[in-house]
Amino acid sequence: MLLLIATISAAMAAPVSVGAGYYGDFVSHPGGYLSASWQVAEAGSFSARVGGELGAYHHERNHTGAFARGHMGLRATGDSGLFFEPRFVLGYVHTWVDGDEYWVVDEDTLELRGKYEGGSPNLGYGMGLGFGWDPKGDDQGLTWLMRAEATGRAPYNGFALNQFALLAGVEWTPGGGR
Amino acid sequence: MILLSLLIGCGPMMTEGDYFHVERAGAIMPVWVNGNLDSDVFIITLHGGPGDAGHEFPLSEGFQRLEEDYAVVYWDQRFSGMSQGDPSPDTITLADFVADTDAVVSVIQEKYGVEAFILYGHSWGGDLGLAYLLDGEHRGDVAAYIDHAGTHDEPLAIAASREWIQPKIEQYIADDIDPEFWSQARDYYDANPVVLPSDPAHGSYVSSAGGYFYDETQYEPPPMLELAFASPFSMSFYQNVGRSLKLVIALLDDFDLTDRMGEITTPVLVHGGLEDGIVPPVVLEETYALLGAPEADKELSLLPEIAHSTHAEDPDAFVAIVSDFIELHAP
């Protein structure tokens, strides 16, 4: 609890970085995300970051997903401004199958559900590695980044569905920083 | 960049026809209706495995050509293919698979105004189709059934499959073909005088001996990149084959409809390959013999140089045999 309070306090004191970009479920099923993150600790070229993301994607004839998730990562930035950032994500994913859904209520009753009616709640999780470039190397202004994630959602057929995602976008920090 | 260039080369697949889902008892099962939707003939398919996917059928030339003349319904069973949801493992029962089939049939009948239809089952789907003809709520609406390499008695099939592979193993060893591998196979069968359908080792040995595909060089592999990145396929397909298959395939261990086969009076085509190593022809001959349908309404078709999947191994023969049977019995 103390660690959580300390992290939140550090986050509140740090400048927020906001981001947006492409979210590709299994790389090619398109979507997008908005993010906010805070640098909560720094040691040399390393900085710890926490934050959250809202996003959605669409897999044609399979499902549409919308997510809200938190993330925690460690960014290592070189002198050139190039950085890499392993991170964990955890949150909520709601999925709707794509297309009409006929629901067998009982032996004699069949209901047609609307496209975004109901859906399925899921725990979403992931572990990713991001690469990026902070052109000024000062953690201010625009930063370009790309993340590859091993991600998944549960429950799914008695277990979980594990797969991949690709995120590519920009992050903007309005000033301050390290 | 390599990945991007590969993705750019991927045209979207499986975009034609109608696509929807049917939810029953926790499983959300995808249904794809494709082909000639103006046709009066609907073929409702039942895929194999258990645990494979109905979405695999249209990857074969045999089904692509059937779609020219007929409306074909592909769907993935619970815990299979791209089926979603979180059904309880307690629903892995034959009764639930029959009820799921009924649910799909109900939707097809309601959505397209179809009354009678053709039912087609391959491998495990062939077993399921026979069970459907006995207990399905809409079994009376099945104008004709095509049992492709499915059986009424899985323990019988697995025993026959064991008999099929043993002389092949001895021949491979005698011919010095991969002797270490085939010696391991011989040891396996010596240690397992009774093999269960759910034992993956047996299926693996049968596959290696050509029991699924007689001539793999004739088999055109599916377009994996397009399937992965530009189709309804997802990792669910691969995970279900690996994980759910283990759960669902146990259904086969005591699957035996022998005592009830005489109740089936629907016209039935029993089709298979003479080189099938997993459901050898002797089993299909017995399935055919036990059917209660009059001689004029049942047909046995066994092709040489074909193993388990005529639709992929010899599309010309598949289309000819299936179409001829459908034209005889179409609603």
PDB file of N, CA and C in Angstrom, chain B residues 184-263:
ATOM      1  N   GLN B 184      10.462 -46.793 -32.544  1.00  0.00           N
ATOM      2  CA  GLN B 184       9.761 -46.190 -31.400  1.00  0.00           C
ATOM      3  C   GLN B 184       8.257 -46.430 -31.521  1.00  0.00           C
ATOM      4  N   ALA B 185       7.766 -46.308 -32.755  1.00  0.00           N
ATOM      5  CA  ALA B 185       6.333 -46.557 -32.981  1.00  0.00           C
ATOM      6  C   ALA B 185       5.988 -47.997 -32.616  1.00  0.00           C
ATOM      7  N   ARG B 186       6.830 -48.927 -33.058  1.00  0.00           N
ATOM      8  CA  ARG B 186       6.560 -50.345 -32.746  1.00  0.00           C
ATOM      9  C   ARG B 186       6.556 -50.564 -31.241  1.00  0.00           C
ATOM     10  N   ASP B 187       7.510 -49.934 -30.540  1.00  0.00           N
ATOM     11  CA  ASP B 187       7.561 -50.058 -29.075  1.00  0.00           C
ATOM     12  C   ASP B 187       6.277 -49.501 -28.447  1.00  0.00           C
ATOM     13  N   TYR B 188       5.811 -48.383 -29.022  1.00  0.00           N
ATOM     14  CA  TYR B 188       4.592 -47.764 -28.487  1.00  0.00           C
ATOM     15  C   TYR B 188       3.411 -48.731 -28.595  1.00  0.00           C
ATOM     16  N   TYR B 189       3.258 -49.337 -29.756  1.00  0.00           N
ATOM     17  CA  TYR B 189       2.111 -50.234 -29.937  1.00  0.00           C
ATOM     18  C   TYR B 189       2.277 -51.523 -29.123  1.00  0.00           C
ATOM     19  N   ASP B 190       3.529 -51.972 -28.951  1.00  0.00           N
ATOM     20  CA  ASP B 190       3.747 -53.151 -28.094  1.00  0.00           C
ATOM     21  C   ASP B 190       3.329 -52.840 -26.660  1.00  0.00           C
ATOM     22  N   ALA B 191       3.623 -51.605 -26.239  1.00  0.00           N
ATOM     23  CA  ALA B 191       3.306 -51.221 -24.855  1.00  0.00           C
ATOM     24  C   ALA B 191       1.834 -50.848 -24.681  1.00  0.00           C
ATOM     25  N   ASN B 192       1.138 -50.601 -25.791  1.00  0.00           N
ATOM     26  CA  ASN B 192      -0.267 -50.176 -25.723  1.00  0.00           C
ATOM     27  C   ASN B 192      -1.142 -51.072 -26.593  1.00  0.00           C
ATOM     28  N   PRO B 193      -1.470 -52.257 -26.091  1.00  0.00           N
ATOM     29  CA  PRO B 193      -2.285 -53.167 -26.912  1.00  0.00           C
ATOM     30  C   PRO B 193      -3.661 -52.589 -27.241  1.00  0.00           C
ATOM     31  N   VAL B 194      -4.150 -51.677 -26.394  1.00  0.00           N
ATOM     32  CA  VAL B 194      -5.405 -50.976 -26.699  1.00  0.00           C
ATOM     33  C   VAL B 194      -5.095 -49.486 -26.779  1.00  0.00           C
ATOM     34  N   VAL B 195      -5.447 -48.877 -27.899  1.00  0.00           N
ATOM     35  CA  VAL B 195      -5.210 -47.443 -28.092  1.00  0.00           C
ATOM     36  C   VAL B 195      -6.554 -46.726 -28.023  1.00  0.00           C
ATOM     37  N   LEU B 196      -6.572 -45.589 -27.356  1.00  0.00           N
ATOM     38  CA  LEU B 196      -7.804 -44.793 -27.292  1.00  0.00           C
ATOM     39  C   LEU B 196      -7.764 -43.703 -28.367  1.00  0.00           C
ATOM     40  N   PRO B 197      -8.925 -43.342 -28.901  1.00  0.00           N
ATOM     41  CA  PRO B 197      -8.945 -42.259 -29.899  1.00  0.00           C
ATOM     42  C   PRO B 197      -8.315 -40.969 -29.379  1.00  0.00           C
ATOM     43  N   SER B 198      -8.409 -40.745 -28.070  1.00  0.00           N
ATOM     44  CA  SER B 198      -7.871 -39.503 -27.517  1.00  0.00           C
ATOM     45  C   SER B 198      -6.362 -39.533 -27.329  1.00  0.00           C
ATOM     46  N   ASP B 199      -5.716 -40.652 -27.670  1.00  0.00           N
ATOM     47  CA  ASP B 199      -4.261 -40.734 -27.510  1.00  0.00           C
ATOM     48  C   ASP B 199      -3.597 -40.073 -28.726  1.00  0.00           C
ATOM     49  N   PRO B 200      -2.937 -38.928 -28.518  1.00  0.00           N
ATOM     50  CA  PRO B 200      -2.385 -38.211 -29.678  1.00  0.00           C
ATOM     51  C   PRO B 200      -1.253 -38.951 -30.374  1.00  0.00           C
ATOM     52  N   ALA B 201      -0.568 -39.853 -29.672  1.00  0.00           N
ATOM     53  CA  ALA B 201       0.574 -40.546 -30.288  1.00  0.00           C
ATOM     54  C   ALA B 201       0.115 -41.371 -31.492  1.00  0.00           C
ATOM     55  N   HIS B 202      -1.017 -42.037 -31.346  1.00  0.00           N
ATOM     56  CA  HIS B 202      -1.496 -42.879 -32.446  1.00  0.00           C
ATOM     57  C   HIS B 202      -1.793 -42.027 -33.687  1.00  0.00           C
ATOM     58  N   GLY B 203      -2.493 -40.928 -33.485  1.00  0.00           N
ATOM     59  CA  GLY B 203      -2.811 -40.052 -34.610  1.00  0.00           C
ATOM     60  C   GLY B 203      -1.545 -39.546 -35.291  1.00  0.00           C
ATOM     61  N   SER B 204      -0.546 -39.273 -34.495  1.00  0.00           N
ATOM     62  CA  SER B 204       0.712 -38.773 -35.043  1.00  0.00           C
ATOM     63  C   SER B 204       1.394 -39.839 -35.917  1.00  0.00           C
ATOM     64  N   TYR B 205       1.385 -41.087 -35.437  1.00  0.00           N
ATOM     65  CA  TYR B 205       2.005 -42.156 -36.232  1.00  0.00           C
ATOM     66  C   TYR B 205       1.214 -42.414 -37.518  1.00  0.00           C
ATOM     67  N   VAL B 206      -0.112 -42.373 -37.407  1.00  0.00           N
ATOM     68  CA  VAL B 206      -0.941 -42.588 -38.602  1.00  0.00           C
ATOM     69  C   VAL B 206      -0.676 -41.491 -39.624  1.00  0.00           C
ATOM     70  N   SER B 207      -0.544 -40.270 -39.133  1.00  0.00           N
ATOM     71  CA  SER B 207      -0.250 -39.155 -40.034  1.00  0.00           C
ATOM     72  C   SER B 207       1.084 -39.373 -40.744  1.00  0.00           C
ATOM     73  N   SER B 208       2.090 -39.784 -39.983  1.00  0.00           N
ATOM     74  CA  SER B 208       3.422 -40.004 -40.563  1.00  0.00           C
ATOM     75  C   SER B 208       3.407 -41.128 -41.593  1.00  0.00           C
ATOM     76  N   ALA B 209       2.464 -42.048 -41.443  1.00  0.00           N
ATOM     77  CA  ALA B 209       2.372 -43.171 -42.386  1.00  0.00           C
ATOM     78  C   ALA B 209       1.450 -42.856 -43.563  1.00  0.00           C
ATOM     79  N   GLY B 210       0.997 -41.619 -43.669  1.00  0.00           N
ATOM     80  CA  GLY B 210       0.154 -41.234 -44.806  1.00  0.00           C
ATOM     81  C   GLY B 210      -1.302 -41.606 -44.645  1.00  0.00           C
ATOM     82  N   GLY B 211      -1.730 -41.815 -43.419  1.00  0.00           N
ATOM     83  CA  GLY B 211      -3.110 -42.225 -43.178  1.00  0.00           C
ATOM     84  C   GLY B 211      -4.124 -41.103 -43.255  1.00  0.00           C
ATOM     85  N   TYR B 212      -3.640 -39.857 -43.233  1.00  0.00           N
ATOM     86  CA  TYR B 212      -4.556 -38.720 -43.384  1.00  0.00           C
ATOM     87  C   TYR B 212      -4.539 -38.189 -44.820  1.00  0.00           C
ATOM     88  N   PHE B 213      -3.324 -38.087 -45.383  1.00  0.00           N
ATOM     89  CA  PHE B 213      -3.175 -37.688 -46.777  1.00  0.00           C
ATOM     90  C   PHE B 213      -2.366 -38.765 -47.491  1.00  0.00           C
ATOM     91  N   TYR B 214      -2.957 -39.342 -48.517  1.00  0.00           N
ATOM     92  CA  TYR B 214      -2.269 -40.433 -49.212  1.00  0.00           C
ATOM     93  C   TYR B 214      -0.996 -39.918 -49.870  1.00  0.00           C
ATOM     94  N   ASP B 215      -1.092 -38.766 -50.514  1.00  0.00           N
ATOM     95  CA  ASP B 215       0.065 -38.191 -51.195  1.00  0.00           C
ATOM     96  C   ASP B 215       0.154 -36.714 -50.827  1.00  0.00           C
ATOM     97  N   GLU B 216       0.968 -36.432 -49.828  1.00  0.00           N
ATOM     98  CA  GLU B 216       1.033 -35.049 -49.325  1.00  0.00           C
ATOM     99  C   GLU B 216       1.565 -34.077 -50.364  1.00  0.00           C
ATOM    100  N   THR B 217       2.277 -34.600 -51.363  1.00  0.00           N
ATOM    101  CA  THR B 217       2.823 -33.697 -52.385  1.00  0.00           C
ATOM    102  C   THR B 217       1.685 -33.085 -53.215  1.00  0.00           C
ATOM    103  N   GLN B 218       0.516 -33.727 -53.197  1.00  0.00           N
ATOM    104  CA  GLN B 218      -0.633 -33.206 -53.945  1.00  0.00           C
ATOM    105  C   GLN B 218      -1.426 -32.181 -53.124  1.00  0.00           C
ATOM    106  N   TYR B 219      -1.042 -32.037 -51.870  1.00  0.00           N
ATOM    107  CA  TYR B 219      -1.802 -31.178 -50.965  1.00  0.00           C
ATOM    108  C   TYR B 219      -1.244 -29.768 -50.989  1.00  0.00           C
ATOM    109  N   GLU B 220      -2.108 -28.827 -51.321  1.00  0.00           N
ATOM    110  CA  GLU B 220      -1.668 -27.431 -51.364  1.00  0.00           C
ATOM    111  C   GLU B 220      -1.881 -26.797 -49.996  1.00  0.00           C
ATOM    112  N   PRO B 221      -0.810 -26.392 -49.335  1.00  0.00           N
ATOM    113  CA  PRO B 221      -0.985 -25.823 -47.990  1.00  0.00           C
ATOM    114  C   PRO B 221      -1.793 -24.532 -48.031  1.00  0.00           C
ATOM    115  N   PRO B 222      -2.535 -24.251 -46.979  1.00  0.00           N
ATOM    116  CA  PRO B 222      -3.365 -23.033 -46.963  1.00  0.00           C
ATOM    117  C   PRO B 222      -2.489 -21.776 -46.912  1.00  0.00           C
ATOM    118  N   PRO B 223      -3.028 -20.651 -47.362  1.00  0.00           N
ATOM    119  CA  PRO B 223      -2.265 -19.391 -47.342  1.00  0.00           C
ATOM    120  C   PRO B 223      -2.153 -18.864 -45.912  1.00  0.00           C
ATOM    121  N   MET B 224      -1.136 -19.270 -45.213  1.00  0.00           N
ATOM    122  CA  MET B 224      -1.042 -19.020 -43.786  1.00  0.00           C
ATOM    123  C   MET B 224      -0.998 -17.533 -43.438  1.00  0.00           C
ATOM    124  N   LEU B 225      -0.274 -16.743 -44.250  1.00  0.00           N
ATOM    125  CA  LEU B 225      -0.163 -15.315 -43.931  1.00  0.00           C
ATOM    126  C   LEU B 225      -1.516 -14.622 -44.018  1.00  0.00           C
ATOM    127  N   GLU B 226      -2.237 -14.901 -45.100  1.00  0.00           N
ATOM    128  CA  GLU B 226      -3.560 -14.286 -45.260  1.00  0.00           C
ATOM    129  C   GLU B 226      -4.492 -14.732 -44.132  1.00  0.00           C
ATOM    130  N   LEU B 227      -4.435 -16.017 -43.810  1.00  0.00           N
ATOM    131  CA  LEU B 227      -5.304 -16.515 -42.738  1.00  0.00           C
ATOM    132  C   LEU B 227      -4.999 -15.812 -41.423  1.00  0.00           C
ATOM    133  N   ALA B 228      -3.711 -15.652 -41.138  1.00  0.00           N
ATOM    134  CA  ALA B 228      -3.323 -15.078 -39.848  1.00  0.00           C
ATOM    135  C   ALA B 228      -3.663 -13.595 -39.757  1.00  0.00           C
ATOM    136  N   PHE B 229      -3.423 -12.860 -40.857  1.00  0.00           N
ATOM    137  CA  PHE B 229      -3.492 -11.398 -40.766  1.00  0.00           C
ATOM    138  C   PHE B 229      -4.707 -10.769 -41.440  1.00  0.00           C
ATOM    139  N   ALA B 230      -5.397 -11.521 -42.289  1.00  0.00           N
ATOM    140  CA  ALA B 230      -6.466 -10.871 -43.071  1.00  0.00           C
ATOM    141  C   ALA B 230      -7.681 -11.769 -43.242  1.00  0.00           C
ATOM    142  N   SER B 231      -8.050 -12.471 -42.193  1.00  0.00           N
ATOM    143  CA  SER B 231      -9.231 -13.338 -42.261  1.00  0.00           C
ATOM    144  C   SER B 231      -9.857 -13.401 -40.872  1.00  0.00           C
ATOM    145  N   PRO B 232     -11.016 -14.052 -40.735  1.00  0.00           N
ATOM    146  CA  PRO B 232     -11.577 -14.204 -39.379  1.00  0.00           C
ATOM    147  C   PRO B 232     -10.759 -15.125 -38.483  1.00  0.00           C
ATOM    148  N   PHE B 233      -9.771 -15.808 -39.038  1.00  0.00           N
ATOM    149  CA  PHE B 233      -8.940 -16.690 -38.205  1.00  0.00           C
ATOM    150  C   PHE B 233      -8.240 -15.876 -37.115  1.00  0.00           C
ATOM    151  N   SER B 234      -8.063 -16.526 -35.965  1.00  0.00           N
ATOM    152  CA  SER B 234      -7.303 -15.889 -34.889  1.00  0.00           C
ATOM    153  C   SER B 234      -6.456 -16.962 -34.218  1.00  0.00           C
ATOM    154  N   MET B 235      -5.711 -16.559 -33.217  1.00  0.00           N
ATOM    155  CA  MET B 235      -4.910 -17.540 -32.476  1.00  0.00           C
ATOM    156  C   MET B 235      -5.812 -18.587 -31.830  1.00  0.00           C
ATOM    157  N   SER B 236      -7.085 -18.265 -31.701  1.00  0.00           N
ATOM    158  CA  SER B 236      -8.049 -19.212 -31.145  1.00  0.00           C
ATOM    159  C   SER B 236      -7.992 -20.537 -31.892  1.00  0.00           C
ATOM    160  N   PHE B 237      -7.839 -20.464 -33.195  1.00  0.00           N
ATOM    161  CA  PHE B 237      -7.796 -21.676 -34.013  1.00  0.00           C
ATOM    162  C   PHE B 237      -6.642 -22.579 -33.557  1.00  0.00           C
ATOM    163  N   TYR B 238      -5.488 -21.981 -33.402  1.00  0.00           N
ATOM    164  CA  TYR B 238      -4.305 -22.780 -33.052  1.00  0.00           C
ATOM    165  C   TYR B 238      -4.382 -23.260 -31.607  1.00  0.00           C
ATOM    166  N   GLN B 239      -4.868 -22.382 -30.734  1.00  0.00           N
ATOM    167  CA  GLN B 239      -4.980 -22.780 -29.329  1.00  0.00           C
ATOM    168  C   GLN B 239      -6.028 -23.874 -29.145  1.00  0.00           C
ATOM    169  N   ASN B 240      -7.149 -23.744 -29.853  1.00  0.00           N
ATOM    170  CA  ASN B 240      -8.194 -24.751 -29.694  1.00  0.00           C
ATOM    171  C   ASN B 240      -7.732 -26.100 -30.198  1.00  0.00           C
ATOM    172  N   VAL B 241      -7.008 -26.089 -31.318  1.00  0.00           N
ATOM    173  CA  VAL B 241      -6.508 -27.358 -31.838  1.00  0.00           C
ATOM    174  C   VAL B 241      -5.609 -28.006 -30.789  1.00  0.00           C
ATOM    175  N   GLY B 242      -4.778 -27.211 -30.168  1.00  0.00           N
ATOM    176  CA  GLY B 242      -3.826 -27.769 -29.216  1.00  0.00           C
ATOM    177  C   GLY B 242      -4.426 -28.111 -27.870  1.00  0.00           C
ATOM    178  N   ARG B 243      -5.215 -27.182 -27.325  1.00  0.00           N
ATOM    179  CA  ARG B 243      -5.657 -27.357 -25.939  1.00  0.00           C
ATOM    180  C   ARG B 243      -7.051 -27.967 -25.831  1.00  0.00           C
ATOM    181  N   SER B 244      -8.014 -27.343 -26.523  1.00  0.00           N
ATOM    182  CA  SER B 244      -9.383 -27.827 -26.407  1.00  0.00           C
ATOM    183  C   SER B 244      -9.532 -29.210 -27.014  1.00  0.00           C
ATOM    184  N   LEU B 245      -8.720 -29.464 -28.042  1.00  0.00           N
ATOM    185  CA  LEU B 245      -8.772 -30.779 -28.673  1.00  0.00           C
ATOM    186  C   LEU B 245      -8.576 -31.880 -27.640  1.00  0.00           C
ATOM    187  N   LYS B 246      -7.684 -31.621 -26.703  1.00  0.00           N
ATOM    188  CA  LYS B 246      -7.425 -32.635 -25.678  1.00  0.00           C
ATOM    189  C   LYS B 246      -8.675 -32.901 -24.851  1.00  0.00           C
ATOM    190  N   LEU B 247      -9.450 -31.827 -24.608  1.00  0.00           N
ATOM    191  CA  LEU B 247     -10.673 -31.997 -23.817  1.00  0.00           C
ATOM    192  C   LEU B 247     -11.765 -32.670 -24.639  1.00  0.00           C
ATOM    193  N   VAL B 248     -11.927 -32.166 -25.858  1.00  0.00           N
ATOM    194  CA  VAL B 248     -13.090 -32.570 -26.640  1.00  0.00           C
ATOM    195  C   VAL B 248     -12.925 -33.966 -27.225  1.00  0.00           C
ATOM    196  N   ILE B 249     -11.686 -34.328 -27.544  1.00  0.00           N
ATOM    197  CA  ILE B 249     -11.491 -35.594 -28.242  1.00  0.00           C
ATOM    198  C   ILE B 249     -11.832 -36.796 -27.354  1.00  0.00           C
ATOM    199  N   ALA B 250     -11.885 -36.561 -26.044  1.00  0.00           N
ATOM    200  CA  ALA B 250     -12.272 -37.657 -25.144  1.00  0.00           C
ATOM    201  C   ALA B 250     -13.694 -38.130 -25.433  1.00  0.00           C
ATOM    202  N   LEU B 251     -14.466 -37.280 -26.138  1.00  0.00           N
ATOM    203  CA  LEU B 251     -15.812 -37.689 -26.556  1.00  0.00           C
ATOM    204  C   LEU B 251     -15.777 -38.967 -27.379  1.00  0.00           C
ATOM    205  N   LEU B 252     -14.666 -39.158 -28.080  1.00  0.00           N
ATOM    206  CA  LEU B 252     -14.591 -40.291 -29.001  1.00  0.00           C
ATOM    207  C   LEU B 252     -14.370 -41.623 -28.289  1.00  0.00           C
ATOM    208  N   ASP B 253     -13.814 -41.573 -27.092  1.00  0.00           N
ATOM    209  CA  ASP B 253     -13.364 -42.813 -26.462  1.00  0.00           C
ATOM    210  C   ASP B 253     -14.484 -43.835 -26.274  1.00  0.00           C
ATOM    211  N   ASP B 254     -15.702 -43.342 -26.029  1.00  0.00           N
ATOM    212  CA  ASP B 254     -16.806 -44.305 -25.868  1.00  0.00           C
ATOM    213  C   ASP B 254     -17.950 -44.019 -26.841  1.00  0.00           C
ATOM    214  N   PHE B 255     -17.586 -43.458 -27.989  1.00  0.00           N
ATOM    215  CA  PHE B 255     -18.617 -43.138 -28.997  1.00  0.00           C
ATOM    216  C   PHE B 255     -18.999 -44.412 -29.742  1.00  0.00           C
ATOM    217  N   ASP B 256     -20.199 -44.908 -29.522  1.00  0.00           N
ATOM    218  CA  ASP B 256     -20.631 -46.151 -30.155  1.00  0.00           C
ATOM    219  C   ASP B 256     -22.153 -46.113 -30.367  1.00  0.00           C
ATOM    220  N   LEU B 257     -22.572 -45.981 -31.624  1.00  0.00           N
ATOM    221  CA  LEU B 257     -23.998 -45.904 -31.961  1.00  0.00           C
ATOM    222  C   LEU B 257     -24.506 -47.211 -32.565  1.00  0.00           C
ATOM    223  N   THR B 258     -23.706 -48.269 -32.445  1.00  0.00           N
ATOM    224  CA  THR B 258     -24.021 -49.530 -33.134  1.00  0.00           C
ATOM    225  C   THR B 258     -25.476 -49.961 -32.933  1.00  0.00           C
ATOM    226  N   ASP B 259     -25.922 -49.929 -31.682  1.00  0.00           N
ATOM    227  CA  ASP B 259     -27.252 -50.470 -31.386  1.00  0.00           C
ATOM    228  C   ASP B 259     -28.387 -49.646 -31.972  1.00  0.00           C
ATOM    229  N   ARG B 260     -28.095 -48.411 -32.386  1.00  0.00           N
ATOM    230  CA  ARG B 260     -29.178 -47.538 -32.861  1.00  0.00           C
ATOM    231  C   ARG B 260     -29.105 -47.228 -34.365  1.00  0.00           C
ATOM    232  N   MET B 261     -28.093 -47.758 -35.031  1.00  0.00           N
ATOM    233  CA  MET B 261     -27.903 -47.396 -36.445  1.00  0.00           C
ATOM    234  C   MET B 261     -29.101 -47.769 -37.317  1.00  0.00           C
ATOM    235  N   GLY B 262     -29.809 -48.823 -36.931  1.00  0.00           N
ATOM    236  CA  GLY B 262     -30.978 -49.252 -37.702  1.00  0.00           C
ATOM    237  C   GLY B 262     -32.097 -48.228 -37.699  1.00  0.00           C
ATOM    238  N   GLU B 263     -32.045 -47.287 -36.744  1.00  0.00           N
ATOM    239  CA  GLU B 263     -33.088 -46.250 -36.677  1.00  0.00           C
ATOM    240  C   GLU B 263     -32.910 -45.185 -37.762  1.00  0.00           C
TER     241      GLU B 263
END
